[in-house]
Coordinates of C-alpha atoms in Angstrom, one line a residue:
M1 CA 0.5 0.4 -0.4
L2 CA 2.9 2.1 1.1
L3 CA 4.1 1.5 -2.4
L4 CA 1.1 2.4 -4.1
Q5 CA 0.8 5.7 -2.2
R6 CA 4.2 6.9 -3.6
L7 CA 3.8 5.9 -6.9
D8 CA 0.2 8.2 -6.6
E9 CA 1.5 10.8 -5.4
F10 CA 4.5 10.5 -7.8
A11 CA 2.5 10.6 -10.9
L12 CA -0.1 13.3 -9.3
R13 CA 2.9 15.2 -8.9
A14 CA 4.4 14.5 -12.9
R15 CA 0.7 15.5 -14.3
Q16 CA 1.2 18.8 -12.5
N17 CA 4.6 19.6 -13.4
H18 CA 3.2 18.8 -16.9
V19 CA 0.9 21.2 -16.9
T20 CA 2.9 24.1 -15.5
A21 CA 5.1 23.4 -18.1
L22 CA 2.4 23.4 -20.8
T23 CA 1.1 26.8 -19.1
S24 CA 4.1 28.6 -19.2
I25 CA 5.0 27.1 -22.6
L26 CA 1.4 28.6 -23.9
R27 CA 2.2 32.1 -22.0
L28 CA 5.1 32.5 -23.4
T29 CA 4.0 31.5 -26.9
F30 CA 0.9 34.2 -26.3
E31 CA 3.8 37.0 -25.3
M32 CA 5.3 35.9 -28.3
N33 CA 2.5 36.8 -30.8
K34 CA 1.4 39.2 -28.7
S35 CA 5.0 41.7 -29.1
D36 CA 4.1 42.5 -32.5
V37 CA 0.3 43.7 -32.1
P38 CA 0.1 47.0 -30.4
D39 CA -2.1 47.3 -27.0
R40 CA -5.5 48.9 -27.5
P41 CA -5.0 52.5 -27.0
P42 CA -6.3 54.1 -23.6
G43 CA -7.3 56.9 -25.0
T44 CA -9.5 58.9 -27.9
A45 CA -8.9 60.8 -30.8
W46 CA -10.3 63.8 -29.3
E47 CA -9.0 63.7 -26.2
V48 CA -5.4 64.0 -28.2
F49 CA -6.8 66.7 -29.9
A50 CA -8.0 68.7 -26.9
A51 CA -4.3 68.2 -25.1
F52 CA -2.1 69.6 -28.1
A53 CA -4.7 72.2 -29.3
P54 CA -3.6 74.6 -26.6
L55 CA 0.2 73.6 -28.1
G56 CA -0.9 74.4 -31.6
V57 CA -1.1 78.2 -30.2
T58 CA 1.2 78.6 -27.7
A59 CA 4.1 76.4 -28.4
F60 CA 7.2 79.0 -29.9
G61 CA 11.1 78.6 -29.4
G62 CA 11.6 75.8 -31.3
P63 CA 11.9 72.0 -32.1
V64 CA 14.2 71.7 -28.5
A65 CA 11.4 74.2 -26.7
H66 CA 8.7 71.6 -28.0
L67 CA 10.0 69.0 -26.8
A68 CA 10.0 70.5 -23.1
Y69 CA 6.6 71.9 -23.6
F70 CA 5.8 67.7 -24.3
R71 CA 7.5 66.5 -21.3
T72 CA 5.6 68.9 -19.4
V73 CA 1.9 68.0 -20.6
F74 CA 2.1 64.9 -21.3
V75 CA 4.9 62.8 -18.9
A76 CA 4.8 65.1 -16.0
R77 CA 1.6 66.6 -15.9
R78 CA -0.8 63.7 -18.0
G79 CA 1.6 61.1 -17.5
W80 CA 0.4 59.0 -20.7
L81 CA 4.2 57.2 -20.7
S82 CA 6.9 57.7 -18.4
D83 CA 10.7 60.0 -19.1
A84 CA 12.4 56.7 -20.2
E85 CA 9.4 56.0 -22.7
Y86 CA 9.5 59.9 -24.4
A87 CA 13.1 59.6 -23.7
D88 CA 13.0 56.9 -26.2
L89 CA 10.1 58.3 -28.5
V90 CA 12.6 61.6 -28.5
A91 CA 15.5 59.7 -29.4
L92 CA 13.8 57.5 -32.5
C93 CA 12.9 60.9 -34.1
Q94 CA 15.8 62.7 -33.6
F95 CA 17.9 59.4 -35.5
M96 CA 15.3 59.7 -38.8
P97 CA 14.9 62.6 -41.5
G98 CA 12.1 65.0 -40.8
P99 CA 10.3 67.5 -38.4
A100 CA 11.6 66.0 -35.2
S101 CA 9.4 67.8 -32.5
S102 CA 6.6 67.0 -34.9
Q103 CA 7.5 63.5 -35.2
V104 CA 7.8 63.0 -31.5
G105 CA 3.9 64.6 -31.5
M106 CA 3.0 62.1 -34.1
A107 CA 4.2 59.6 -31.9
L108 CA 2.7 60.6 -28.9
G109 CA -0.6 60.5 -30.4
L110 CA -0.4 57.2 -32.0
K111 CA 0.9 55.9 -28.6
R112 CA -2.7 57.2 -26.7
A113 CA -5.1 56.9 -29.3
G114 CA -4.0 54.5 -32.2
A115 CA -3.9 56.1 -35.9
L116 CA -6.7 58.9 -35.5
G117 CA -4.8 60.0 -32.8
M118 CA -1.6 60.2 -34.4
L119 CA -3.9 62.5 -37.1
A120 CA -5.1 64.6 -34.4
A121 CA -2.0 65.3 -32.8
F122 CA -0.5 66.6 -36.1
T123 CA -3.8 68.6 -36.8
A124 CA -4.2 70.5 -33.1
F125 CA -0.2 71.2 -33.1
T126 CA 0.2 72.3 -37.0
L127 CA -3.1 73.6 -38.4
P128 CA -2.9 77.4 -36.4
A129 CA 0.8 78.3 -37.8
A130 CA 0.3 76.6 -41.5
V131 CA -3.5 78.5 -41.4
A132 CA -1.7 81.5 -40.8
M133 CA 1.6 81.5 -42.6
A134 CA -0.5 80.4 -45.8
A135 CA -2.5 83.4 -44.7
F136 CA 0.5 86.0 -44.7
G137 CA 1.4 84.3 -48.0
L138 CA -1.8 85.0 -49.6
S139 CA -1.4 88.4 -48.7
L140 CA 1.7 88.6 -50.6
S141 CA 0.2 87.7 -53.6
V142 CA -2.9 89.6 -53.1
F143 CA -1.0 93.0 -52.2
T144 CA 2.5 93.9 -54.2
I145 CA 5.1 94.3 -51.7
A146 CA 8.6 95.8 -53.2
P147 CA 11.5 93.5 -52.4
D148 CA 13.0 96.7 -50.1
A149 CA 10.2 97.7 -48.1
P150 CA 11.9 98.6 -44.9
W151 CA 9.5 95.8 -42.9
L152 CA 10.4 93.1 -45.2
L153 CA 13.9 94.1 -44.6
G154 CA 13.7 94.1 -40.7
L155 CA 12.4 90.0 -41.4
K156 CA 15.6 89.3 -43.8
A157 CA 18.3 90.6 -40.8
A158 CA 15.9 88.5 -38.2
A159 CA 16.5 85.5 -40.8
V160 CA 20.0 86.3 -40.7
A161 CA 19.8 86.1 -36.6
V162 CA 17.9 83.1 -36.3
V163 CA 19.9 81.1 -38.8
A164 CA 23.0 82.0 -37.2
N165 CA 21.6 80.8 -33.9
A166 CA 21.0 77.5 -34.6
L167 CA 24.3 77.2 -36.8
L168 CA 25.8 77.7 -33.6
G169 CA 23.9 75.5 -31.6
M170 CA 24.1 72.5 -33.8
A171 CA 27.5 72.8 -34.5
G172 CA 28.3 72.5 -30.8
T173 CA 26.3 69.9 -30.2
L174 CA 26.6 68.3 -33.7
A175 CA 29.7 69.1 -34.8
G176 CA 32.2 69.3 -31.9
T177 CA 34.7 67.3 -32.4
A178 CA 37.5 67.4 -35.0
R179 CA 36.1 64.5 -37.2
T180 CA 32.8 66.0 -37.4
A181 CA 33.6 70.0 -37.7
T182 CA 36.0 68.1 -40.8
I183 CA 32.8 66.7 -42.2
A184 CA 30.9 70.0 -41.6
A185 CA 33.5 72.4 -43.1
A186 CA 34.0 69.7 -45.9
A187 CA 30.1 69.7 -46.8
M188 CA 29.9 73.7 -46.5
V189 CA 32.7 73.9 -49.2
I190 CA 31.2 71.1 -51.3
V191 CA 27.7 72.5 -51.4
L192 CA 28.6 76.1 -52.0
L193 CA 31.2 75.7 -54.7
L194 CA 29.1 73.3 -56.9
P195 CA 26.8 74.8 -59.5
D196 CA 23.8 72.2 -58.9
R197 CA 22.4 72.8 -55.2
T198 CA 20.0 70.1 -55.4
A199 CA 22.4 67.4 -56.0
A200 CA 25.4 68.6 -54.1
Q201 CA 23.1 69.0 -50.9
L202 CA 21.9 64.8 -51.7
G203 CA 25.6 63.9 -52.3
V204 CA 27.0 65.6 -49.1
I205 CA 24.6 63.9 -46.9
A206 CA 25.8 60.7 -48.7
L207 CA 29.1 61.0 -47.8
G208 CA 28.6 62.2 -44.7
A209 CA 26.8 59.0 -43.8
L210 CA 29.8 57.5 -45.4
A211 CA 32.5 59.5 -43.7
G212 CA 30.6 59.2 -40.5
A213 CA 31.1 54.8 -40.7
F214 CA 34.5 56.0 -39.4
L215 CA 33.8 57.8 -36.7
P216 CA 34.9 56.4 -33.1
Q217 CA 32.5 54.0 -31.4
P218 CA 29.2 55.9 -30.3
V219 CA 28.4 55.7 -27.0
P220 CA 26.0 52.7 -26.2
A221 CA 22.2 53.2 -26.3
S222 CA 20.1 53.8 -23.2
G223 CA 18.3 50.5 -21.6
A224 CA 15.1 52.1 -22.3
V225 CA 12.4 49.7 -23.9
Q226 CA 9.8 51.1 -25.9
A227 CA 7.0 48.8 -26.7
P228 CA 6.2 48.7 -30.4
L229 CA 3.3 51.4 -31.0
V230 CA 2.7 49.6 -34.8
G231 CA 2.5 46.2 -35.9
R232 CA 5.6 45.4 -38.2
R233 CA 3.9 44.6 -41.3
V234 CA 2.0 48.4 -41.0
G235 CA 6.0 49.5 -40.6
L236 CA 6.9 47.4 -44.1
V237 CA 3.9 49.0 -45.7
A238 CA 4.9 53.0 -44.8
G239 CA 8.6 52.3 -45.5
G240 CA 7.4 51.1 -49.0
V241 CA 4.9 54.0 -49.6
F242 CA 8.0 56.0 -48.4
V243 CA 10.8 54.3 -50.9
A244 CA 8.0 54.4 -53.7
L245 CA 6.9 58.3 -53.4
L246 CA 10.8 59.2 -53.5
F247 CA 11.9 57.9 -56.2
G248 CA 8.4 57.4 -58.2
L249 CA 7.2 61.0 -58.0
P250 CA 9.8 62.5 -60.4
F251 CA 8.6 60.5 -62.7
V252 CA 5.2 61.9 -62.7
A253 CA 6.2 65.5 -61.7
Q254 CA 5.9 66.6 -65.4
S255 CA 2.0 65.7 -65.4
G256 CA 1.2 69.0 -63.9
A257 CA 1.7 72.3 -61.5
A258 CA 0.4 70.8 -58.2
M259 CA 2.7 67.2 -58.7
D260 CA 5.9 69.0 -59.4
L261 CA 4.8 70.9 -56.4
F262 CA 4.3 68.3 -54.5
D263 CA 7.2 66.1 -55.7
R264 CA 10.0 68.8 -54.9
I265 CA 8.8 69.5 -51.0
Y266 CA 8.1 66.1 -50.4
R267 CA 11.7 65.8 -51.8
A268 CA 12.9 68.0 -49.2
G269 CA 10.8 66.8 -46.0
A270 CA 12.4 63.3 -47.1
L271 CA 16.0 64.3 -46.5
V272 CA 16.3 66.7 -44.4
F273 CA 17.9 65.9 -41.4
G274 CA 18.0 68.2 -38.0
G275 CA 15.0 69.7 -37.8
G276 CA 13.1 72.9 -39.2
H277 CA 16.4 75.3 -40.1
V278 CA 17.6 72.6 -41.8
V279 CA 15.2 72.6 -44.7
L280 CA 15.8 76.6 -45.6
P281 CA 18.4 75.1 -48.3
L282 CA 17.4 72.1 -49.4
L283 CA 13.5 74.0 -50.1
E284 CA 15.6 77.0 -51.1
G285 CA 17.1 74.7 -53.8
E286 CA 13.9 72.7 -54.9
L287 CA 12.1 75.6 -54.8
D288 CA 14.3 77.6 -57.3
G289 CA 12.0 79.0 -60.1
L290 CA 9.0 78.6 -58.2
V291 CA 9.7 80.8 -55.2
D292 CA 11.2 84.5 -55.6
R293 CA 14.3 84.9 -53.2
A294 CA 12.7 88.0 -51.7
A295 CA 9.3 86.5 -50.5
F296 CA 11.9 83.1 -49.6
L297 CA 13.6 84.7 -47.1
A298 CA 10.8 87.2 -45.7
G299 CA 8.5 84.2 -45.3
Y300 CA 11.5 82.3 -43.1
G301 CA 11.6 85.5 -41.1
A302 CA 7.9 85.3 -40.4
V303 CA 7.9 81.5 -39.4
Q304 CA 10.3 82.4 -36.8
A305 CA 6.9 84.1 -35.0
M306 CA 4.6 81.2 -35.1
P307 CA 4.3 78.9 -32.5
G308 CA 3.6 75.0 -33.8
P309 CA 6.7 73.3 -36.2
L310 CA 8.9 75.3 -38.1
F311 CA 8.0 73.1 -41.2
T312 CA 4.7 75.0 -41.4
F313 CA 7.2 77.2 -43.5
A314 CA 5.8 74.9 -46.3
A315 CA 2.0 76.2 -46.2
Y316 CA 3.2 79.6 -47.2
L317 CA 5.6 78.6 -50.2
G318 CA 2.6 76.6 -51.0
A319 CA 0.6 80.1 -51.3
V320 CA 3.4 82.1 -53.2
A321 CA 4.9 79.2 -55.5
T322 CA 3.8 79.7 -59.1
P323 CA 2.6 78.4 -61.4
F324 CA 0.1 76.7 -58.8
G325 CA -0.2 78.5 -55.5
G326 CA -3.3 80.1 -53.5
I327 CA -4.7 77.8 -51.0
P328 CA -4.6 74.6 -53.3
G329 CA -0.4 75.2 -53.3
A330 CA -0.6 75.8 -49.7
V331 CA -2.6 72.6 -48.6
V332 CA -0.5 70.4 -51.1
A333 CA 2.9 72.0 -49.4
T334 CA 1.7 71.4 -46.5
V335 CA 0.6 67.4 -47.0
A336 CA 4.1 67.2 -49.3
I337 CA 6.9 68.5 -46.5
F338 CA 5.2 66.5 -43.0
L339 CA 4.2 63.4 -45.2
P340 CA 7.5 61.9 -45.3
G341 CA 8.5 62.2 -41.5
A342 CA 5.1 60.8 -40.7
L343 CA 5.9 57.6 -43.1
L344 CA 8.9 57.3 -41.2
L345 CA 8.2 57.6 -38.0
V346 CA 5.5 54.8 -38.3
A347 CA 8.0 52.4 -40.4
A348 CA 10.8 52.9 -38.0
L349 CA 8.5 51.9 -34.6
P350 CA 8.3 48.5 -34.8
F351 CA 12.2 47.9 -35.7
W352 CA 13.7 50.7 -33.6
E353 CA 15.3 48.5 -30.5
R354 CA 17.3 46.7 -33.1
L355 CA 18.1 49.6 -35.0
R356 CA 19.1 51.6 -31.8
A357 CA 21.3 48.9 -30.8
M358 CA 23.1 49.1 -34.0
S359 CA 26.7 51.4 -33.1
A360 CA 27.6 51.0 -37.0
A361 CA 23.8 53.0 -36.8
R362 CA 25.1 55.9 -34.4
R363 CA 28.0 56.7 -36.2
V364 CA 26.6 56.6 -39.7
L365 CA 23.9 59.2 -38.5
A366 CA 26.3 60.9 -36.4
G367 CA 28.5 61.7 -39.7
V368 CA 24.7 62.5 -41.2
N369 CA 23.9 65.1 -38.7
A370 CA 27.4 66.6 -38.8
A371 CA 27.4 67.1 -42.7
V372 CA 23.6 69.0 -42.2
V373 CA 26.0 71.3 -40.0
G374 CA 27.8 72.4 -43.2
L375 CA 24.8 72.5 -45.4
L376 CA 23.2 75.0 -42.5
A377 CA 26.5 77.0 -43.2
A378 CA 26.4 77.1 -46.6
A379 CA 22.7 78.3 -46.6
F380 CA 23.3 80.8 -43.9
Y381 CA 25.5 81.8 -46.5
D382 CA 23.9 81.5 -49.6
P383 CA 20.5 82.7 -49.5
V384 CA 20.5 84.2 -45.6
I385 CA 23.4 86.4 -45.8
T386 CA 23.8 87.2 -49.4
G387 CA 19.6 87.8 -49.3
G388 CA 19.4 89.3 -46.0
I389 CA 22.2 91.8 -45.7
G390 CA 22.3 94.6 -48.2
S391 CA 23.5 97.6 -46.0
V392 CA 25.1 98.6 -42.7
P393 CA 22.0 99.3 -40.7
A394 CA 20.9 95.6 -41.7
L395 CA 23.6 94.4 -40.5
C396 CA 23.4 96.2 -37.3
L397 CA 19.8 95.1 -36.7
A398 CA 20.8 91.3 -37.7
V399 CA 23.9 91.7 -34.9
A400 CA 21.3 92.8 -32.1
A401 CA 18.8 90.6 -32.6
F402 CA 21.2 87.7 -32.9
V403 CA 22.5 88.8 -29.0
A404 CA 18.9 89.4 -28.2
L405 CA 18.4 85.3 -29.3
H406 CA 21.3 83.8 -28.1
H407 CA 22.4 85.6 -24.6
W408 CA 19.4 87.2 -23.4
K409 CA 17.2 84.7 -24.7
A410 CA 14.9 86.3 -26.2
P411 CA 11.6 84.2 -27.7
P412 CA 12.3 84.2 -31.3
F413 CA 8.8 85.3 -32.0
A414 CA 9.2 88.4 -30.2
V415 CA 12.7 89.1 -31.8
V416 CA 11.4 88.8 -35.4
A417 CA 8.7 91.2 -34.6
A418 CA 10.7 93.8 -33.2
S419 CA 12.5 93.6 -36.0
G420 CA 10.4 94.1 -38.7
L421 CA 8.8 97.0 -37.0
I422 CA 12.9 98.9 -36.4
G423 CA 12.8 97.6 -40.1
A424 CA 10.1 99.7 -41.4
L425 CA 10.9 102.4 -39.0
V426 CA 14.9 102.7 -39.7
L427 CA 16.0 100.9 -42.6

């Protein structure tokens, strides 16, 4: 009897262990399958829109300031995500081409309320400045404004100060070593010397990526883990659409003025690393012949006085472009400038953890970022300085605006508004 009792106990334990092992296998299988399927979003698109709407009319200061606003509102105040998760999203969006702060905002909306939340975040954060810039462009087309209007000269001087301040900050962060500074200087020289500005810009970005492969080992990525917000299949589709548009649009650009405008601005949005200020040289090259240089610089000065993303500059360019402009041009240009960044964000999210762990990828990015500094330096000379400084008083105004921005930390919108007023009075 004792032997039978022990045999029964042994069989019972074996069955329990078998059930436990089977349960563990099933749980692991479920988690593996679940890892590629995003959890149900905890919020609604309306909630996201209501949270971003105030930022769309108050978030002055450019991309860095926007990221600080986002952390205050969505991490500290609303608790939508942790600091580690937020830092991971910021790192991803800094890694890719496109408007970094807008991409972070879209990712926050996606995390909170899915695809509709992503659209709601983009609309609430972008629409106010886009409408204002389009209206400014329409006013230039309705009312004839002389290229040497005093207030316009003030805005051009402000653009010189803004780009100088951005260039100085980016050079210290992205080209602060001997090797990265050399990449930046070489990029600037190539862009300024070659006659085809657009081809030169694309070439130096490629050369920067190649040179980055020989940079020293980068700092290891942080250990924060961000759960995928979209599945891999969706990411692959988004990446395919991005590539198809980038290489396919030039073949259909000749079908009409609207498609030509979309192709030019989409390409600029797809290839700009480093944020809103860096889109200037790409857009200036792409829109040669469609937008007058004086109007281009006036709009670049005006967008500094707007809240929200600097990429809303495209709405202004679409409004003043010829032959296809006005309100339709503003809509086409706005969609074209933001679409590549949104597609890249969705494409990268499912694969970000693997990508960020690759030291080679971070070295390539460092080389690209250094080349971007060179692009901005070339644009600072031409067209910003050559088109914005035409007299000693204009130079004095630009220097004063730079000091106000860089040393006194004055808000960019206040500096731009004051420069326009001073220009109207003294230039």
